Tab-separated table of C-alpha atoms in Angstrom:
chain	number	residue	atom	x	y	z
A	18	UNK	CA	-19.597	-55.975	10.758
A	19	UNK	CA	-15.874	-55.568	11.358
A	20	UNK	CA	-13.940	-56.392	14.507
A	21	UNK	CA	-10.373	-55.175	14.998
A	22	UNK	CA	-7.955	-57.065	17.246
A	23	UNK	CA	-4.291	-57.039	18.175
A	24	UNK	CA	-2.024	-59.693	19.666
A	25	UNK	CA	1.595	-60.641	20.188
A	26	UNK	CA	3.250	-63.236	17.964
A	27	UNK	CA	1.248	-66.433	18.618
A	28	UNK	CA	2.286	-70.070	18.861
A	29	UNK	CA	0.823	-72.483	16.334
A	30	UNK	CA	-1.734	-73.599	18.918
A	31	UNK	CA	-2.419	-69.927	19.571
A	32	UNK	CA	-3.109	-69.276	15.879
A	33	UNK	CA	-5.641	-72.102	15.827
A	34	UNK	CA	-7.371	-71.005	19.020
A	35	UNK	CA	-7.622	-67.364	17.963
A	36	UNK	CA	-9.167	-68.413	14.668
A	37	UNK	CA	-11.586	-70.665	16.565
A	38	UNK	CA	-12.678	-67.878	18.923
A	39	UNK	CA	-13.305	-65.608	15.933
A	40	UNK	CA	-15.319	-68.277	14.132
A	41	UNK	CA	-12.817	-68.856	11.341
A	42	UNK	CA	-12.252	-72.581	12.104
A	43	UNK	CA	-14.853	-75.123	13.152
A	44	UNK	CA	-12.480	-77.539	14.895
A	45	UNK	CA	-12.406	-77.407	18.728
A	46	UNK	CA	-10.028	-75.373	20.854
A	47	UNK	CA	-6.661	-76.939	21.553
A	48	UNK	CA	-4.885	-77.048	24.909
A	49	UNK	CA	-1.362	-77.921	25.992
A	50	UNK	CA	-0.877	-81.130	28.014
A	51	UNK	CA	-1.922	-80.609	31.611
A	52	UNK	CA	-3.524	-77.237	30.903
A	53	UNK	CA	-7.035	-75.967	30.172
A	54	UNK	CA	-8.328	-72.968	28.272
A	55	UNK	CA	-10.001	-69.961	29.849
A	56	UNK	CA	-13.569	-70.716	30.903
A	57	UNK	CA	-14.650	-67.315	29.588
A	58	UNK	CA	-13.437	-67.669	26.026
A	59	UNK	CA	-16.773	-66.209	24.919
A	60	UNK	CA	-15.451	-62.777	25.909
A	61	UNK	CA	-13.299	-62.878	22.785
A	62	UNK	CA	-16.078	-63.873	20.395
A	63	UNK	CA	-16.715	-61.462	17.550
A	64	UNK	CA	-20.003	-59.663	18.252
A	65	UNK	CA	-22.831	-59.213	15.735
A	66	UNK	CA	-22.297	-55.454	15.407
A	67	UNK	CA	-19.345	-53.114	15.714
A	68	UNK	CA	-19.273	-51.474	19.168
A	69	UNK	CA	-22.749	-52.793	20.006
A	70	UNK	CA	-22.949	-51.685	23.647
A	71	UNK	CA	-26.012	-53.799	24.432
A	72	UNK	CA	-24.595	-57.083	23.179
A	73	UNK	CA	-23.862	-59.665	25.860
A	74	UNK	CA	-21.120	-62.037	24.708
A	75	UNK	CA	-22.084	-64.615	27.330
A	76	UNK	CA	-25.268	-65.228	25.326
A	77	UNK	CA	-23.171	-66.971	22.692
A	78	UNK	CA	-22.589	-70.661	23.289
A	79	UNK	CA	-20.207	-70.823	20.320
A	80	UNK	CA	-18.431	-68.339	18.057
A	81	UNK	CA	-20.396	-66.781	15.226
A	82	UNK	CA	-19.071	-68.180	11.951
A	83	UNK	CA	-16.756	-65.588	10.442
A	84	UNK	CA	-13.536	-64.942	8.583
A	85	UNK	CA	-10.203	-63.381	9.472
A	86	UNK	CA	-7.754	-61.073	7.747
A	87	UNK	CA	-4.450	-61.472	9.615
A	88	UNK	CA	-1.741	-58.823	9.144
A	89	UNK	CA	1.724	-59.613	10.510
A	90	UNK	CA	3.789	-56.437	10.991
A	91	UNK	CA	7.059	-58.016	12.101
A	92	UNK	CA	10.120	-57.033	10.125
A	93	UNK	CA	12.252	-59.823	11.589
A	94	UNK	CA	12.351	-63.101	9.618
A	95	UNK	CA	10.392	-65.740	11.563
A	96	UNK	CA	10.528	-69.531	11.476
A	97	UNK	CA	8.399	-71.842	13.594
A	98	UNK	CA	10.207	-74.812	15.123
A	99	UNK	CA	7.663	-77.058	16.740
A	100	UNK	CA	4.905	-74.967	18.254
A	101	UNK	CA	6.913	-71.790	18.810
A	102	UNK	CA	8.138	-68.937	16.587
A	103	UNK	CA	11.842	-68.064	16.494
A	104	UNK	CA	13.833	-65.229	14.913
A	105	UNK	CA	17.531	-64.917	14.208
A	106	UNK	CA	19.551	-62.545	16.370
A	107	UNK	CA	23.104	-61.251	16.621
A	108	UNK	CA	24.838	-63.565	19.100
A	109	UNK	CA	26.433	-60.577	20.846
A	110	UNK	CA	23.043	-58.788	21.201
A	111	UNK	CA	20.505	-61.573	21.647
A	112	UNK	CA	17.787	-59.328	23.097
A	113	UNK	CA	17.875	-56.762	20.291
A	114	UNK	CA	15.878	-57.141	17.088
A	115	UNK	CA	17.861	-57.228	13.860
A	116	UNK	CA	16.648	-54.128	11.995
A	117	UNK	CA	15.940	-54.415	8.279
A	118	UNK	CA	14.241	-51.052	7.747
A	119	UNK	CA	12.677	-50.718	4.307
A	120	UNK	CA	12.802	-54.416	3.429
A	121	UNK	CA	9.932	-55.647	1.271
A	122	UNK	CA	7.659	-58.453	2.432
A	123	UNK	CA	8.700	-60.659	-0.483
A	124	UNK	CA	12.337	-60.378	0.605
A	125	UNK	CA	11.536	-61.212	4.235
A	126	UNK	CA	9.582	-64.277	3.174
A	127	UNK	CA	12.431	-65.338	0.873
A	128	UNK	CA	14.819	-65.147	3.846
A	129	UNK	CA	12.380	-67.237	5.901
A	130	UNK	CA	12.243	-69.935	3.242
A	131	UNK	CA	16.033	-69.989	3.104
A	132	UNK	CA	16.221	-70.235	6.911
A	133	UNK	CA	13.860	-73.196	6.809
A	134	UNK	CA	16.106	-74.981	4.303
A	135	UNK	CA	19.203	-74.198	6.405
A	136	UNK	CA	17.529	-75.532	9.557
A	137	UNK	CA	16.506	-78.778	7.897
A	138	UNK	CA	19.978	-79.244	6.388
A	139	UNK	CA	21.604	-78.691	9.779
A	140	UNK	CA	19.126	-81.054	11.469
A	141	UNK	CA	20.200	-83.797	9.038
A	142	UNK	CA	23.656	-83.603	10.626
A	143	UNK	CA	22.322	-83.945	14.198
A	144	UNK	CA	19.874	-86.850	14.029
A	145	UNK	CA	16.910	-84.646	13.150
A	146	UNK	CA	17.545	-82.137	15.942
A	147	UNK	CA	18.113	-78.386	15.733
A	148	UNK	CA	19.332	-76.135	18.535
A	149	UNK	CA	17.354	-73.014	19.394
A	150	UNK	CA	17.922	-70.627	22.292
A	151	UNK	CA	15.466	-69.510	24.926
A	152	UNK	CA	15.513	-68.098	28.442
A	153	UNK	CA	15.723	-70.635	31.232
A	154	UNK	CA	15.532	-67.768	33.720
A	155	UNK	CA	15.041	-64.066	32.931
A	156	UNK	CA	18.220	-62.875	31.243
A	157	UNK	CA	19.743	-66.371	31.067
A	158	UNK	CA	19.860	-67.893	27.586
A	159	UNK	CA	20.182	-71.660	27.201
A	160	UNK	CA	20.353	-73.927	24.169
A	161	UNK	CA	17.466	-76.335	23.568
A	162	UNK	CA	17.330	-79.158	21.062
A	163	UNK	CA	14.112	-79.299	19.024
A	164	UNK	CA	12.926	-81.916	16.550
A	165	UNK	CA	13.302	-80.488	13.068
A	166	UNK	CA	11.608	-81.995	10.002
A	167	UNK	CA	9.128	-80.940	7.321
A	168	UNK	CA	6.286	-81.282	9.817
A	169	UNK	CA	7.801	-79.225	12.614
A	170	UNK	CA	9.712	-76.481	10.775
A	171	UNK	CA	7.426	-73.948	9.112
A	172	UNK	CA	7.705	-70.438	7.749
A	173	UNK	CA	5.034	-68.131	9.092
A	174	UNK	CA	3.152	-68.286	5.803
A	175	UNK	CA	3.283	-72.096	5.958
A	176	UNK	CA	1.498	-71.973	9.327
A	177	UNK	CA	-1.482	-70.026	7.981
A	178	UNK	CA	-1.666	-71.858	4.671
A	179	UNK	CA	-1.519	-75.229	6.443
A	180	UNK	CA	-4.428	-74.406	8.747
A	181	UNK	CA	-6.418	-73.061	5.807
A	182	UNK	CA	-5.807	-76.307	3.909
A	183	UNK	CA	-6.122	-78.899	6.677
A	184	UNK	CA	-8.891	-77.287	8.755
A	185	UNK	CA	-10.633	-75.171	6.114
A	186	UNK	CA	-9.802	-72.055	8.089
A	187	UNK	CA	-11.336	-68.892	6.674
A	188	UNK	CA	-8.191	-66.814	7.025
A	189	UNK	CA	-6.183	-64.579	4.704
A	190	UNK	CA	-2.591	-63.894	5.754
A	191	UNK	CA	-0.797	-60.640	4.860
A	192	UNK	CA	2.692	-59.431	5.704
A	193	UNK	CA	3.955	-55.854	6.052
A	194	UNK	CA	7.449	-55.493	7.595
A	195	UNK	CA	7.749	-52.514	9.965
A	196	UNK	CA	10.771	-51.685	12.135
A	197	UNK	CA	10.161	-52.096	15.863
A	198	UNK	CA	9.631	-48.926	17.982
A	199	UNK	CA	9.483	-46.679	14.904
A	200	UNK	CA	6.740	-45.078	12.870
A	201	UNK	CA	5.845	-46.996	9.720
A	202	UNK	CA	7.277	-45.445	6.572
A	203	UNK	CA	4.822	-43.381	4.541
A	204	UNK	CA	4.703	-46.099	1.900
A	205	UNK	CA	3.617	-48.546	4.607
A	206	UNK	CA	0.461	-46.495	5.179
A	207	UNK	CA	-0.305	-46.846	1.472
A	208	UNK	CA	0.349	-50.587	1.655
A	209	UNK	CA	-2.124	-50.900	4.532
A	210	UNK	CA	-4.707	-48.962	2.512
A	211	UNK	CA	-4.243	-51.361	-0.408
A	212	UNK	CA	-4.598	-54.372	1.902
A	213	UNK	CA	-7.487	-53.178	4.048
A	214	UNK	CA	-9.699	-50.671	2.247
A	215	UNK	CA	-11.293	-53.114	-0.279
A	216	UNK	CA	-12.152	-55.533	2.550
A	217	UNK	CA	-13.578	-52.728	4.707
A	218	UNK	CA	-15.706	-51.335	1.872
A	219	UNK	CA	-17.114	-54.737	0.977
A	220	UNK	CA	-17.950	-55.462	4.589
A	221	UNK	CA	-19.537	-52.057	5.282
A	222	UNK	CA	-21.571	-52.370	2.069
A	223	UNK	CA	-22.898	-55.785	3.089
A	224	UNK	CA	-20.975	-57.754	0.479
A	225	UNK	CA	-20.130	-61.331	1.529
A	226	UNK	CA	-22.421	-60.927	4.558
A	227	UNK	CA	-23.180	-64.632	4.384
A	228	UNK	CA	-19.574	-65.315	5.369
A	229	UNK	CA	-20.195	-63.799	8.779
A	230	UNK	CA	-18.295	-61.086	10.649
A	231	UNK	CA	-14.889	-60.002	9.381
A	232	UNK	CA	-12.193	-59.867	12.044
A	233	UNK	CA	-8.958	-58.056	11.294
A	234	UNK	CA	-6.016	-59.096	13.451
A	235	UNK	CA	-2.700	-57.262	13.686
A	236	UNK	CA	0.364	-58.639	15.384
A	237	UNK	CA	4.009	-57.771	15.888
A	238	UNK	CA	6.362	-59.163	18.536
A	239	UNK	CA	4.774	-57.995	21.789
A	240	UNK	CA	1.422	-56.877	20.383
A	241	UNK	CA	2.089	-53.303	21.442
A	242	UNK	CA	3.644	-50.602	19.220
A	243	UNK	CA	3.416	-51.826	15.642
A	244	UNK	CA	0.248	-53.776	16.385
A	245	UNK	CA	-1.559	-50.784	17.871
A	246	UNK	CA	-0.465	-48.600	14.932
A	247	UNK	CA	-1.889	-51.112	12.449
A	248	UNK	CA	-5.139	-51.252	14.395
A	249	UNK	CA	-5.417	-47.447	14.402
A	250	UNK	CA	-4.849	-47.208	10.638
A	251	UNK	CA	-7.508	-49.878	10.123
A	252	UNK	CA	-9.986	-48.048	12.367
A	253	UNK	CA	-9.317	-44.736	10.582
A	254	UNK	CA	-10.255	-46.456	7.328
A	255	UNK	CA	-13.400	-47.884	8.899
A	256	UNK	CA	-14.354	-44.409	10.134
A	257	UNK	CA	-13.788	-42.948	6.680
A	258	UNK	CA	-16.047	-45.524	5.012
A	259	UNK	CA	-18.592	-45.509	7.838
A	260	UNK	CA	-18.637	-42.118	9.661
A	261	UNK	CA	-21.146	-43.476	12.203
A	262	UNK	CA	-18.171	-45.265	13.707
A	263	UNK	CA	-16.947	-42.000	15.218
A	264	UNK	CA	-20.335	-41.361	16.767
A	265	UNK	CA	-20.126	-44.688	18.564
A	266	UNK	CA	-16.559	-43.943	19.693
A	267	UNK	CA	-17.520	-40.484	20.950
A	268	UNK	CA	-20.320	-41.992	23.010
A	269	UNK	CA	-17.920	-44.525	24.493
A	270	UNK	CA	-15.137	-41.969	25.077
A	271	UNK	CA	-16.615	-38.494	25.723
A	272	UNK	CA	-14.332	-35.486	25.505
A	273	UNK	CA	-14.338	-34.994	29.279
A	274	UNK	CA	-12.709	-38.389	29.717
A	275	UNK	CA	-10.547	-38.208	26.605
A	276	UNK	CA	-8.989	-34.911	27.700
A	277	UNK	CA	-9.339	-34.660	31.504
A	278	UNK	CA	-9.464	-31.107	32.829
A	279	UNK	CA	-6.550	-31.740	35.176
A	280	UNK	CA	-4.258	-33.163	32.463
A	281	UNK	CA	-1.401	-31.061	31.109
A	282	UNK	CA	-1.069	-30.312	27.410
A	283	UNK	CA	1.467	-33.076	26.876
A	284	UNK	CA	-0.852	-35.730	28.311
A	285	UNK	CA	-3.456	-34.456	25.821
A	286	UNK	CA	-0.979	-34.836	22.969
A	287	UNK	CA	-0.425	-31.116	22.392
A	288	UNK	CA	3.314	-31.188	21.775
A	289	UNK	CA	4.683	-28.276	19.748
A	290	UNK	CA	4.950	-30.259	16.512
A	291	UNK	CA	1.371	-31.519	16.896
A	292	UNK	CA	0.073	-27.984	17.503
A	293	UNK	CA	1.888	-26.833	14.361
A	294	UNK	CA	0.533	-29.764	12.364
A	295	UNK	CA	-3.003	-29.091	13.530
A	296	UNK	CA	-2.750	-25.456	12.459
A	297	UNK	CA	-1.540	-26.388	8.959
A	298	UNK	CA	-4.229	-28.991	8.242
A	299	UNK	CA	-7.628	-27.863	6.988
A	300	UNK	CA	-9.265	-30.231	9.471
A	301	UNK	CA	-6.458	-30.465	12.002
A	302	UNK	CA	-8.630	-30.374	15.106
A	303	UNK	CA	-11.033	-33.098	13.970
A	304	UNK	CA	-8.199	-35.236	12.549
A	305	UNK	CA	-6.406	-35.222	15.900
A	306	UNK	CA	-9.649	-35.890	17.753
A	307	UNK	CA	-10.455	-38.881	15.542
A	308	UNK	CA	-6.993	-40.346	16.100
A	309	UNK	CA	-7.274	-39.775	19.853
A	310	UNK	CA	-10.671	-41.514	19.959
A	311	UNK	CA	-9.284	-44.538	18.155
A	312	UNK	CA	-6.143	-44.634	20.297
A	313	UNK	CA	-8.417	-44.715	23.341
A	314	UNK	CA	-10.434	-47.591	21.851
A	315	UNK	CA	-7.235	-49.534	21.011
A	316	UNK	CA	-5.341	-48.821	24.224
A	317	UNK	CA	-5.493	-52.226	25.891
A	318	UNK	CA	-1.766	-52.681	25.295
A	319	UNK	CA	-0.657	-49.125	24.576
A	320	UNK	CA	-2.095	-45.646	24.137
A	321	UNK	CA	0.354	-43.957	21.804
A	322	UNK	CA	-0.602	-40.416	22.830
A	323	UNK	CA	-0.123	-40.960	26.551
A	324	UNK	CA	2.943	-43.154	25.950
A	325	UNK	CA	4.771	-40.170	24.423
A	326	UNK	CA	4.186	-38.240	27.625
A	327	UNK	CA	5.433	-41.166	29.726
A	328	UNK	CA	8.751	-41.067	27.841
A	329	UNK	CA	8.912	-37.277	28.279
A	330	UNK	CA	8.381	-37.560	32.043
A	331	UNK	CA	11.049	-40.246	32.290
A	332	UNK	CA	13.482	-38.188	30.206
A	333	UNK	CA	13.050	-35.127	32.440
A	334	UNK	CA	13.149	-36.949	35.768
A	335	UNK	CA	16.111	-36.128	37.997
A	336	UNK	CA	16.253	-39.819	39.006
A	337	UNK	CA	16.820	-41.028	35.432
A	338	UNK	CA	20.338	-42.152	34.509
A	339	UNK	CA	21.944	-40.614	31.427
A	340	UNK	CA	21.655	-43.906	29.558
A	341	UNK	CA	17.951	-44.201	30.409
A	342	UNK	CA	17.444	-40.511	29.574
A	343	UNK	CA	18.927	-41.019	26.116
A	344	UNK	CA	16.751	-44.103	25.578
A	345	UNK	CA	13.622	-42.246	26.744
A	346	UNK	CA	14.353	-39.372	24.339
A	347	UNK	CA	14.941	-41.768	21.439
A	348	UNK	CA	11.735	-43.733	22.003
A	349	UNK	CA	9.709	-40.643	22.858
A	350	UNK	CA	10.595	-38.866	19.619
A	351	UNK	CA	9.855	-41.970	17.523
A	352	UNK	CA	6.489	-42.400	19.268
A	353	UNK	CA	5.712	-38.716	18.730
A	354	UNK	CA	6.546	-38.973	15.025
A	355	UNK	CA	4.252	-41.999	14.751
A	356	UNK	CA	1.449	-40.014	16.421
A	357	UNK	CA	2.166	-37.100	14.064
A	358	UNK	CA	1.927	-39.339	10.991
A	359	UNK	CA	-1.357	-40.859	12.148
A	360	UNK	CA	-2.927	-37.399	12.471
A	361	UNK	CA	-1.615	-36.412	9.032
A	362	UNK	CA	-2.956	-39.704	7.635
A	363	UNK	CA	-6.378	-38.997	9.165
A	364	UNK	CA	-6.467	-35.615	7.399
A	365	UNK	CA	-5.298	-37.220	4.145
A	366	UNK	CA	-8.196	-39.679	4.260
A	367	UNK	CA	-10.678	-36.881	4.899
A	368	UNK	CA	-9.400	-34.858	1.935
A	369	UNK	CA	-8.738	-37.592	-0.590
A	370	UNK	CA	-11.446	-40.229	-0.039
A	371	UNK	CA	-14.096	-40.127	-2.758
A	372	UNK	CA	-17.369	-41.391	-1.295
A	373	UNK	CA	-18.784	-41.938	-4.791
A	374	UNK	CA	-16.060	-44.253	-6.053
A	375	UNK	CA	-14.906	-45.521	-2.677
A	376	UNK	CA	-11.329	-44.785	-3.671
A	377	UNK	CA	-8.581	-42.379	-2.635
A	378	UNK	CA	-7.616	-39.759	-5.204
A	379	UNK	CA	-3.909	-39.953	-4.353
A	380	UNK	CA	-1.454	-41.929	-2.281
A	381	UNK	CA	-0.370	-40.799	1.170
A	382	UNK	CA	3.206	-40.569	-0.127
A	383	UNK	CA	2.249	-38.160	-2.912
A	384	UNK	CA	-0.059	-36.179	-0.586
A	385	UNK	CA	2.812	-35.628	1.830
A	386	UNK	CA	5.230	-34.762	-0.982
A	387	UNK	CA	2.896	-31.924	-1.956
A	388	UNK	CA	3.229	-30.592	1.601
A	389	UNK	CA	6.978	-30.437	2.346
A	390	UNK	CA	6.335	-28.241	5.375
A	391	UNK	CA	4.711	-31.233	7.101
A	392	UNK	CA	7.811	-33.364	6.570
A	393	UNK	CA	10.020	-30.575	7.918
A	394	UNK	CA	8.040	-30.338	11.151
A	395	UNK	CA	8.009	-34.153	11.459
A	396	UNK	CA	11.784	-34.377	11.096
A	397	UNK	CA	12.387	-31.687	13.727
A	398	UNK	CA	9.930	-33.139	16.258
A	399	UNK	CA	11.013	-32.869	19.882
A	400	UNK	CA	9.368	-33.610	23.210
A	401	UNK	CA	8.397	-30.002	23.883
């Protein structure tokens, strides 16, 4: 059994509590001073079967013992100071992520280790204190002194390795840097396949069943764009290994609800570049439908297909300022290209997955290189 989740970047307490809810740590839930946890935490417990519609989570008095594969998709170097995660920003643009498109995970983690050393060295000069910045009020940044020592300053990998060591957490941490608000690079799809497919196959084939349900968690900054994309790729892999998954999704999201009769073609995802893509793929219609089903199942934070149309509507509105219009066009095209790549990836899996060996016969990068017409349409994508 596999459960797929998404979240924003968690605090250290948040990491522990998520792992507890998913059965990956046996120690009790933690709470901040003066606060209590949700009384319905059981709603987050991993169920005994994927999409089991008859399962009542309230029947569980405690999480089912399980394990977690946690994939962090943030490109920005992260360091925890105390309980909270922080990233470095340009002082003149404090609300804009520093983009490091194409950076490898090993490089990001090297930068994080160097940041940790720099923080500790600076704290030595200020009586063990380090200044971070946060919002006192929306849009108002203020400096805050935090205690900085080996116990309070952690790289993101430190956080997961520490909880695995000190609390015997059954968690595996993976890192794949992806630029915010953009489609992952083609090589990132291949990296996700390498990370996820072996785990999915083993789980679907019953291997390591004694370890309990496998929960795969994806996170970025807000738990929206990059997170949802990671979840969709994961679910496409699950559907490829276990086709019954799509039957369950179709039952939960029938075509009449997925594509309402009164919706226009853009709301249904039929932009010109998508129509062209569908016509060029041998299984274009089913590939798009599978992606749309999964987007619907993973839409708690964002439905990528409908989000493209939201940007299009904003771009074309007479009430939109020129600055907002330009921003809507920029985001809309990037979202559309991400949607395009997911449909192409779905077709790639269908063509290249060998059910006998459980392996893919080629990489997504090489599959796309053999089809330059797909890249040409992708690069010319517009909101029409």
